[in-house]
């Protein structure tokens, strides 16, 4: 069977359901996936309920109803078919749309998964969108949400943006008129909301001498180039407000600056995805900031708010989402600073830190990813933390970068193997993975991970 056959089959299964329950994950990709499916089934007049889970694990299964609706598991499920089976769900009651690695189980549920087809740069929202488009071609406007899921789950390649089916989806959005893809744009977070000099000063990959971590330096640099930093009303301008000539001037001055210091310019540019139907300077205006807002809702236990925003709310619910975004960003900033200030322990093959009970387990992975940009990017980072509601369990999050994955490192495989050895369980992606392990096994776990990573890097390069 081809991937397109799987999509067609899934769309027919969903279209013929009397009612559906969408079971999804609480991160940006999970929320975008749920919103796409909820919108698509709603347009098809199929009633739906949604359940958001932090993780598909034994304690969470009680939230999966045992009624006669079709259960659509999205952004989770591939690796937990045994749990779905133990929960008593029959083959014909389930469909899984996922991009995580599958684990064998007795019942092989119907599934659309891009990994067996060698597609690694596609999020669950991408798959959900492709199914929705099969259900009805008028669902093409939902491509925008799939772009948010793809960008939120870091599916864009450094430098060239979304690739393969994820790129086709972005182009669907361009055709639908609610996505604009800007290639060779500045690769910085906050292009739509941060004042330009602040945006540049946050750029840490590559580190730009005199500008990174130096808002005053960045301001001087822009002033010297003759860039107006404020608009006619005295408001700070953002990168997106700049005309193409202004952008060109800044870009070539940045290149010059980097070259003069012998730094590579590879990662200075990337493709950005702007949503022209959203208010300028709002966090919904580009894909990466939109994804942050969804993460904020989900990781602070209000994923349904994110879903409402995806499906069009711009009123009171949206205001709550913005409030959560402010909170999310300030806690992540604290976590990030905590990691940098405290410092990480190093083994030969990775670096790690235990944040104990200082930060919620739902965000430590995000902080780890951000801290990595200020640490040695050649070594994956691991963060341990305790769980507020269970002293016997420790959460583990790991992050690395594309280049390290290409050299043969697979965090998903490493965490699965090491957590099984200490009586825990893990999963995720080669580049970003997590696990739960018994409290007290951290030291052994660190040694095991070190051995596994050493083995992986000895085995060497693979195509990611
Ligand atoms: O897929 P999982 O929930 O569901 O991944 C979410 C986290 O993993 C996010 O923090 C995302 O940034 C990270 N991730 C990543 N690179 C990938 C996939 C996920 O950094 N290729
Ligand atoms: O790992 P994950 O994709 O979830 O992490 C990305 C997160 O980092 C976003 O949710 C956003 O809050 C934050 N971010 C940021 N500034 C950056 C890069 C990322 O605030 N420069
Ligand atoms: O929690 P964190 O953001 O670190 O998760 C990174 C990735 O690992 C996500 O894709 C998540 O779904 C996965 N994960 C997992 N099993 C766990 C914890 C995380 O599959 N126990």
Short mmCIF file of C-alpha atoms in Angstrom, two decimals, residues 20-452:
data_model
loop_
_atom_site.label_atom_id
_atom_site.label_comp_id
_atom_site.label_asym_id
_atom_site.label_seq_id
_atom_site.Cartn_x
_atom_site.Cartn_y
_atom_site.Cartn_z
CA UNK A 20 -16.06 10.34 16.63
CA UNK A 21 -13.86 10.87 19.66
CA UNK A 22 -10.58 12.59 18.87
CA UNK A 23 -7.83 11.66 21.32
CA UNK A 24 -4.86 13.95 20.95
CA UNK A 25 -1.71 15.25 22.57
CA UNK A 26 -1.37 18.54 24.51
CA UNK A 27 1.40 20.13 22.46
CA UNK A 28 1.12 22.51 19.49
CA UNK A 29 1.08 19.66 16.98
CA UNK A 30 -1.51 17.71 18.99
CA UNK A 31 -3.79 20.72 19.31
CA UNK A 32 -3.46 21.68 15.63
CA UNK A 33 -4.19 18.04 14.71
CA UNK A 34 -7.29 17.94 16.87
CA UNK A 35 -8.54 21.26 15.50
CA UNK A 36 -8.12 20.12 11.89
CA UNK A 37 -10.03 16.90 12.53
CA UNK A 38 -12.73 18.54 14.63
CA UNK A 39 -13.29 21.13 11.92
CA UNK A 40 -13.31 18.51 9.14
CA UNK A 41 -15.78 16.19 10.88
CA UNK A 42 -17.94 19.16 11.89
CA UNK A 43 -18.13 20.28 8.27
CA UNK A 44 -19.11 16.69 7.41
CA UNK A 45 -21.91 16.92 10.05
CA UNK A 46 -20.35 14.17 12.18
CA UNK A 47 -20.68 14.86 15.93
CA UNK A 48 -17.38 14.78 17.83
CA UNK A 49 -15.88 14.92 21.31
CA UNK A 50 -12.22 15.58 22.08
CA UNK A 51 -9.89 14.28 24.74
CA UNK A 52 -6.43 15.76 25.21
CA UNK A 53 -3.78 13.69 26.97
CA UNK A 54 -0.34 14.58 28.27
CA UNK A 55 0.81 11.14 27.19
CA UNK A 56 -0.96 7.91 26.23
CA UNK A 57 -0.06 5.90 29.33
CA UNK A 58 -1.91 3.44 31.59
CA UNK A 59 -3.15 6.05 34.08
CA UNK A 60 -4.58 8.23 31.32
CA UNK A 61 -6.57 5.52 29.57
CA UNK A 62 -9.58 6.12 31.82
CA UNK A 63 -10.21 9.30 29.82
CA UNK A 64 -10.68 7.32 26.61
CA UNK A 65 -14.41 6.56 26.46
CA UNK A 66 -15.74 3.07 25.82
CA UNK A 67 -18.78 4.23 23.83
CA UNK A 68 -19.59 3.38 20.23
CA UNK A 69 -17.90 6.39 18.64
CA UNK A 70 -14.95 5.94 16.28
CA UNK A 71 -11.80 6.69 18.31
CA UNK A 72 -9.32 8.72 16.29
CA UNK A 73 -5.95 8.72 18.05
CA UNK A 74 -3.81 11.50 16.64
CA UNK A 75 -0.19 12.47 17.48
CA UNK A 76 -0.15 9.46 19.79
CA UNK A 77 -1.17 5.81 19.67
CA UNK A 78 1.34 4.25 17.28
CA UNK A 79 3.64 3.31 20.13
CA UNK A 80 0.84 2.38 22.54
CA UNK A 81 -1.40 0.00 20.61
CA UNK A 82 -1.05 -2.54 23.43
CA UNK A 83 -2.65 -0.03 25.85
CA UNK A 84 -5.50 0.62 23.42
CA UNK A 85 -5.98 -3.12 23.17
CA UNK A 86 -5.88 -3.63 26.95
CA UNK A 87 -8.48 -0.87 27.22
CA UNK A 88 -10.76 -3.17 25.26
CA UNK A 89 -11.09 -1.19 22.03
CA UNK A 90 -11.74 -3.37 19.01
CA UNK A 91 -9.97 -3.15 15.67
CA UNK A 92 -12.95 -1.51 13.94
CA UNK A 93 -13.42 1.14 16.66
CA UNK A 94 -10.00 2.71 16.20
CA UNK A 95 -7.94 4.65 13.71
CA UNK A 96 -4.49 6.03 14.49
CA UNK A 97 -2.96 9.05 12.73
CA UNK A 98 0.58 9.39 14.02
CA UNK A 99 4.17 10.18 13.19
CA UNK A 100 5.78 8.41 16.14
CA UNK A 101 7.49 5.05 15.84
CA UNK A 102 5.10 2.13 16.23
CA UNK A 103 5.56 -0.66 18.74
CA UNK A 104 4.32 -4.16 17.90
CA UNK A 105 1.08 -5.37 19.51
CA UNK A 106 -1.35 -8.23 18.96
CA UNK A 107 -4.00 -6.04 17.36
CA UNK A 108 -2.50 -3.97 14.55
CA UNK A 109 -5.01 -1.13 14.43
CA UNK A 110 -5.72 0.77 11.22
CA UNK A 111 -3.14 3.49 11.03
CA UNK A 112 -1.78 6.30 8.90
CA UNK A 113 1.86 6.82 9.78
CA UNK A 114 4.43 8.55 7.60
CA UNK A 115 7.49 6.84 9.10
CA UNK A 116 7.15 3.46 7.33
CA UNK A 117 7.20 5.43 4.07
CA UNK A 118 10.49 7.08 5.01
CA UNK A 119 8.85 10.47 5.63
CA UNK A 120 10.37 11.82 8.87
CA UNK A 121 9.67 15.53 8.43
CA UNK A 122 5.89 15.47 8.76
CA UNK A 123 3.91 16.19 11.91
CA UNK A 124 0.68 14.58 13.05
CA UNK A 125 -1.17 17.76 12.03
CA UNK A 126 0.27 17.24 8.54
CA UNK A 127 -1.21 13.74 8.43
CA UNK A 128 -4.51 14.95 9.91
CA UNK A 129 -4.65 17.61 7.20
CA UNK A 130 -3.94 15.15 4.38
CA UNK A 131 -6.78 12.97 5.67
CA UNK A 132 -9.09 16.01 5.97
CA UNK A 133 -8.25 17.00 2.39
CA UNK A 134 -9.18 13.49 1.23
CA UNK A 135 -12.45 13.83 3.13
CA UNK A 136 -13.30 17.01 1.26
CA UNK A 137 -11.10 19.13 -0.98
CA UNK A 138 -12.70 22.27 0.45
CA UNK A 139 -10.75 21.56 3.65
CA UNK A 140 -7.65 23.08 2.02
CA UNK A 141 -8.00 26.18 4.19
CA UNK A 142 -6.93 23.92 7.09
CA UNK A 143 -3.43 23.58 5.61
CA UNK A 144 -2.50 26.64 7.65
CA UNK A 145 -3.06 24.70 10.89
CA UNK A 146 -0.93 21.84 9.55
CA UNK A 147 1.86 24.35 8.90
CA UNK A 148 1.59 25.38 12.56
CA UNK A 149 1.84 21.72 13.63
CA UNK A 150 4.80 21.08 11.33
CA UNK A 151 6.71 24.13 12.49
CA UNK A 152 5.75 23.55 16.16
CA UNK A 153 7.13 20.03 16.02
CA UNK A 154 10.37 21.29 14.44
CA UNK A 155 9.79 19.60 11.10
CA UNK A 156 11.44 22.40 9.14
CA UNK A 157 14.99 21.69 8.04
CA UNK A 158 17.64 24.19 9.02
CA UNK A 159 17.98 26.59 6.12
CA UNK A 160 15.39 25.18 3.72
CA UNK A 161 12.18 24.99 5.70
CA UNK A 162 9.46 22.39 5.29
CA UNK A 163 10.25 19.59 2.86
CA UNK A 164 8.39 16.77 1.09
CA UNK A 165 4.68 16.40 1.95
CA UNK A 166 5.00 19.16 4.58
CA UNK A 167 6.09 21.55 1.81
CA UNK A 168 3.16 20.50 -0.39
CA UNK A 169 0.86 21.27 2.52
CA UNK A 170 2.38 24.74 2.94
CA UNK A 171 1.81 25.31 -0.78
CA UNK A 172 -1.84 24.25 -0.36
CA UNK A 173 -2.07 27.00 2.25
CA UNK A 174 -0.49 29.47 -0.15
CA UNK A 175 -3.09 28.53 -2.76
CA UNK A 176 -5.87 28.81 -0.20
CA UNK A 177 -4.61 32.34 0.48
CA UNK A 178 -3.98 32.09 4.21
CA UNK A 179 -0.27 31.14 4.16
CA UNK A 180 2.67 33.11 2.77
CA UNK A 181 6.00 31.24 2.57
CA UNK A 182 9.02 33.55 2.65
CA UNK A 183 12.20 31.78 1.68
CA UNK A 184 15.57 33.09 2.76
CA UNK A 185 13.96 35.05 5.57
CA UNK A 186 15.73 35.83 8.81
CA UNK A 187 15.89 32.69 10.95
CA UNK A 188 14.84 34.31 14.22
CA UNK A 189 12.02 33.72 16.66
CA UNK A 190 9.57 36.64 17.01
CA UNK A 191 9.53 38.07 13.48
CA UNK A 192 5.95 39.26 13.96
CA UNK A 193 5.93 40.43 17.57
CA UNK A 194 9.39 41.43 18.77
CA UNK A 195 10.90 44.88 18.07
CA UNK A 196 13.57 44.28 15.39
CA UNK A 197 16.56 44.96 17.62
CA UNK A 198 15.17 42.66 20.34
CA UNK A 199 14.47 40.00 17.74
CA UNK A 200 18.05 40.21 16.45
CA UNK A 201 19.50 40.23 19.94
CA UNK A 202 17.76 36.92 20.66
CA UNK A 203 19.45 35.33 17.67
CA UNK A 204 21.87 32.84 19.13
CA UNK A 205 22.26 30.42 16.29
CA UNK A 206 24.47 31.70 14.77
CA UNK A 207 25.83 33.97 17.48
CA UNK A 208 26.23 37.39 15.85
CA UNK A 209 29.09 39.30 17.49
CA UNK A 210 27.93 42.60 18.99
CA UNK A 211 24.26 41.77 18.41
CA UNK A 212 23.35 38.44 20.04
CA UNK A 213 22.40 38.97 23.69
CA UNK A 214 23.00 42.70 23.19
CA UNK A 215 19.82 44.70 22.44
CA UNK A 216 21.72 48.02 22.62
CA UNK A 217 24.34 46.75 20.21
CA UNK A 218 21.59 45.51 17.90
CA UNK A 219 19.85 48.89 18.05
CA UNK A 220 23.09 50.74 17.20
CA UNK A 221 23.78 48.33 14.34
CA UNK A 222 20.33 49.01 12.83
CA UNK A 223 20.57 52.76 13.35
CA UNK A 224 23.93 52.81 11.57
CA UNK A 225 22.25 51.13 8.61
CA UNK A 226 19.64 53.88 8.57
CA UNK A 227 16.76 51.60 9.57
CA UNK A 228 13.82 53.36 11.24
CA UNK A 229 13.17 51.44 14.44
CA UNK A 230 9.81 53.05 15.19
CA UNK A 231 6.82 53.68 12.96
CA UNK A 232 5.07 57.04 12.49
CA UNK A 233 3.04 56.43 15.65
CA UNK A 234 6.13 55.80 17.72
CA UNK A 235 5.56 52.03 17.96
CA UNK A 236 8.52 49.68 17.64
CA UNK A 237 8.56 48.14 14.19
CA UNK A 238 8.86 44.36 13.86
CA UNK A 239 10.81 42.46 11.19
CA UNK A 240 7.62 41.73 9.30
CA UNK A 241 6.93 45.48 8.93
CA UNK A 242 10.17 45.97 6.97
CA UNK A 243 10.17 46.36 3.21
CA UNK A 244 12.28 44.08 1.02
CA UNK A 245 15.02 46.67 0.54
CA UNK A 246 15.35 47.22 4.29
CA UNK A 247 15.51 43.46 4.85
CA UNK A 248 18.18 43.13 2.16
CA UNK A 249 20.31 45.85 3.75
CA UNK A 250 20.12 44.24 7.19
CA UNK A 251 20.72 40.73 5.85
CA UNK A 252 23.84 41.69 3.94
CA UNK A 253 25.21 43.65 6.90
CA UNK A 254 24.63 40.60 9.13
CA UNK A 255 26.40 38.36 6.62
CA UNK A 256 29.31 40.79 6.55
CA UNK A 257 29.45 40.85 10.33
CA UNK A 258 29.52 37.06 10.55
CA UNK A 259 32.04 36.60 7.75
CA UNK A 260 34.32 39.22 9.34
CA UNK A 261 34.34 37.09 12.50
CA UNK A 262 34.90 33.87 10.58
CA UNK A 263 31.44 32.57 11.51
CA UNK A 264 29.26 30.45 9.23
CA UNK A 265 26.14 32.12 7.78
CA UNK A 266 24.35 28.80 7.12
CA UNK A 267 21.73 29.13 9.81
CA UNK A 268 21.18 32.88 9.54
CA UNK A 269 18.37 32.38 7.04
CA UNK A 270 15.41 30.06 6.85
CA UNK A 271 11.93 29.88 5.44
CA UNK A 272 9.21 31.59 7.45
CA UNK A 273 5.48 31.06 7.22
CA UNK A 274 3.30 34.13 7.64
CA UNK A 275 -0.48 34.09 7.94
CA UNK A 276 -1.83 37.16 6.13
CA UNK A 277 -5.36 36.63 7.49
CA UNK A 278 -4.18 37.21 11.09
CA UNK A 279 -3.70 40.60 12.73
CA UNK A 280 -0.25 42.07 12.08
CA UNK A 281 2.06 42.00 15.14
CA UNK A 282 -0.09 39.34 16.81
CA UNK A 283 1.32 36.00 18.02
CA UNK A 284 -0.90 34.27 15.45
CA UNK A 285 0.74 36.05 12.56
CA UNK A 286 3.48 33.45 11.92
CA UNK A 287 3.72 29.71 12.32
CA UNK A 288 6.37 29.50 15.03
CA UNK A 289 4.74 32.08 17.29
CA UNK A 290 1.29 30.52 16.69
CA UNK A 291 2.77 27.18 17.75
CA UNK A 292 4.12 28.75 20.94
CA UNK A 293 0.65 30.02 21.79
CA UNK A 294 -0.79 26.54 21.33
CA UNK A 295 1.99 25.03 23.42
CA UNK A 296 1.20 27.56 26.11
CA UNK A 297 -2.45 26.48 26.21
CA UNK A 298 -1.66 22.78 26.16
CA UNK A 299 1.29 22.63 28.47
CA UNK A 300 -0.66 24.66 31.06
CA UNK A 301 -3.55 22.20 30.83
CA UNK A 302 -5.99 24.22 28.70
CA UNK A 303 -5.52 22.61 25.25
CA UNK A 304 -9.20 23.11 24.38
CA UNK A 305 -8.59 26.87 24.42
CA UNK A 306 -5.88 26.43 21.81
CA UNK A 307 -8.27 24.36 19.73
CA UNK A 308 -10.92 27.11 19.85
CA UNK A 309 -8.33 29.62 18.69
CA UNK A 310 -7.34 27.31 15.80
CA UNK A 311 -10.98 27.05 14.84
CA UNK A 312 -11.42 30.80 14.73
CA UNK A 313 -12.11 32.31 18.15
CA UNK A 314 -10.58 35.78 18.38
CA UNK A 315 -12.68 36.99 21.32
CA UNK A 316 -12.63 36.15 25.02
CA UNK A 317 -11.14 32.70 24.57
CA UNK A 318 -8.34 34.14 22.48
CA UNK A 319 -7.62 36.63 25.27
CA UNK A 320 -7.22 33.74 27.71
CA UNK A 321 -4.81 32.11 25.28
CA UNK A 322 -2.74 35.30 25.12
CA UNK A 323 -2.63 35.42 28.90
CA UNK A 324 -1.35 31.84 28.99
CA UNK A 325 1.22 32.70 26.37
CA UNK A 326 2.62 35.51 28.55
CA UNK A 327 2.84 33.15 31.51
CA UNK A 328 4.35 30.32 29.43
CA UNK A 329 7.07 32.54 28.05
CA UNK A 330 8.04 33.92 31.40
CA UNK A 331 8.30 30.43 32.97
CA UNK A 332 10.29 29.09 30.02
CA UNK A 333 12.62 32.06 30.27
CA UNK A 334 13.11 31.29 33.98
CA UNK A 335 13.77 27.63 33.24
CA UNK A 336 16.17 28.49 30.46
CA UNK A 337 18.07 30.90 32.72
CA UNK A 338 18.04 28.33 35.53
CA UNK A 339 19.71 25.75 33.27
CA UNK A 340 22.34 28.19 32.03
CA UNK A 341 23.01 29.60 35.53
CA UNK A 342 23.16 26.23 37.29
CA UNK A 343 25.20 24.62 34.53
CA UNK A 344 24.97 21.10 33.22
CA UNK A 345 26.90 17.96 34.12
CA UNK A 346 28.72 16.36 31.21
CA UNK A 347 29.45 12.79 30.35
CA UNK A 348 31.44 11.90 27.28
CA UNK A 349 28.37 11.75 25.08
CA UNK A 350 25.77 14.12 26.51
CA UNK A 351 25.02 16.82 29.08
CA UNK A 352 22.37 16.74 31.76
CA UNK A 353 20.71 18.57 34.63
CA UNK A 354 18.14 17.65 37.31
CA UNK A 355 15.66 20.47 37.87
CA UNK A 356 13.92 18.58 40.72
CA UNK A 357 10.51 20.15 41.44
CA UNK A 358 11.33 23.65 40.18
CA UNK A 359 9.45 23.45 36.87
CA UNK A 360 6.49 21.49 35.51
CA UNK A 361 7.34 18.31 33.65
CA UNK A 362 5.32 19.50 30.65
CA UNK A 363 7.78 22.28 29.82
CA UNK A 364 11.24 20.97 30.74
CA UNK A 365 11.76 19.62 27.23
CA UNK A 366 11.06 23.03 25.70
CA UNK A 367 13.55 24.69 28.09
CA UNK A 368 16.10 21.98 27.28
CA UNK A 369 15.75 22.68 23.56
CA UNK A 370 16.25 26.39 24.07
CA UNK A 371 19.16 25.98 26.49
CA UNK A 372 20.93 23.76 23.97
CA UNK A 373 21.37 26.76 21.70
CA UNK A 374 23.57 28.33 24.41
CA UNK A 375 25.39 25.10 25.32
CA UNK A 376 27.54 22.70 23.34
CA UNK A 377 25.18 21.76 20.50
CA UNK A 378 27.28 18.72 19.61
CA UNK A 379 26.12 16.97 22.79
CA UNK A 380 22.45 16.12 23.37
CA UNK A 381 20.91 17.56 26.51
CA UNK A 382 18.86 15.68 29.10
CA UNK A 383 16.69 17.22 31.81
CA UNK A 384 15.31 15.25 34.74
CA UNK A 385 12.48 16.58 36.89
CA UNK A 386 10.13 15.23 39.51
CA UNK A 387 6.37 14.94 39.04
CA UNK A 388 4.20 16.94 41.42
CA UNK A 389 1.59 14.20 41.72
CA UNK A 390 3.86 11.15 41.88
CA UNK A 391 7.07 11.07 43.97
CA UNK A 392 7.96 7.65 42.61
CA UNK A 393 8.38 8.79 39.03
CA UNK A 394 10.95 11.03 37.37
CA UNK A 395 10.38 12.68 33.98
CA UNK A 396 13.20 12.75 31.44
CA UNK A 397 13.35 15.01 28.38
CA UNK A 398 16.11 14.96 25.79
CA UNK A 399 16.82 17.24 22.85
CA UNK A 400 19.47 17.45 20.16
CA UNK A 401 19.93 19.08 16.75
CA UNK A 402 19.60 17.86 13.14
CA UNK A 403 23.32 17.55 12.58
CA UNK A 404 23.77 15.21 15.55
CA UNK A 405 20.86 13.05 14.36
CA UNK A 406 22.51 12.83 10.96
CA UNK A 407 25.67 11.59 12.66
CA UNK A 408 23.74 8.57 13.95
CA UNK A 409 22.24 9.65 17.29
CA UNK A 410 18.65 8.56 17.95
CA UNK A 411 17.28 9.86 21.26
CA UNK A 412 14.04 7.94 20.90
CA UNK A 413 15.90 4.63 20.59
CA UNK A 414 18.28 5.58 23.41
CA UNK A 415 15.50 6.55 25.83
CA UNK A 416 13.39 3.50 24.99
CA UNK A 417 16.30 1.14 25.62
CA UNK A 418 17.63 2.83 28.76
CA UNK A 419 14.22 3.35 30.35
CA UNK A 420 13.25 -0.27 29.78
CA UNK A 421 16.47 -1.27 31.60
CA UNK A 422 15.48 0.72 34.72
CA UNK A 423 11.77 -0.16 34.63
CA UNK A 424 10.43 2.95 32.86
CA UNK A 425 9.13 3.78 29.40
CA UNK A 426 9.94 6.39 26.81
CA UNK A 427 9.40 7.47 23.25
CA UNK A 428 9.40 10.42 20.86
CA UNK A 429 11.67 11.23 17.95
CA UNK A 430 15.35 10.83 17.10
CA UNK A 431 15.79 14.55 17.76
CA UNK A 432 13.46 15.03 20.76
CA UNK A 433 12.32 12.35 23.15
CA UNK A 434 11.03 11.83 26.66
CA UNK A 435 10.57 9.10 29.25
CA UNK A 436 9.26 8.35 32.71
CA UNK A 437 11.56 6.32 34.96
CA UNK A 438 11.42 5.18 38.60
CA UNK A 439 12.76 7.84 41.00
CA UNK A 440 16.21 6.91 42.29
CA UNK A 441 17.40 5.31 39.06
CA UNK A 442 18.78 8.56 37.59
CA UNK A 443 22.46 7.71 38.11
CA UNK A 444 22.17 4.31 36.46
CA UNK A 445 20.10 5.93 33.75
CA UNK A 446 22.82 8.49 32.99
CA UNK A 447 25.41 5.69 32.67
CA UNK A 448 23.14 3.64 30.40
CA UNK A 449 22.35 6.58 28.13
CA UNK A 450 26.05 7.40 27.89
CA UNK A 451 26.82 3.83 26.79
CA UNK A 452 23.99 3.79 24.26
#
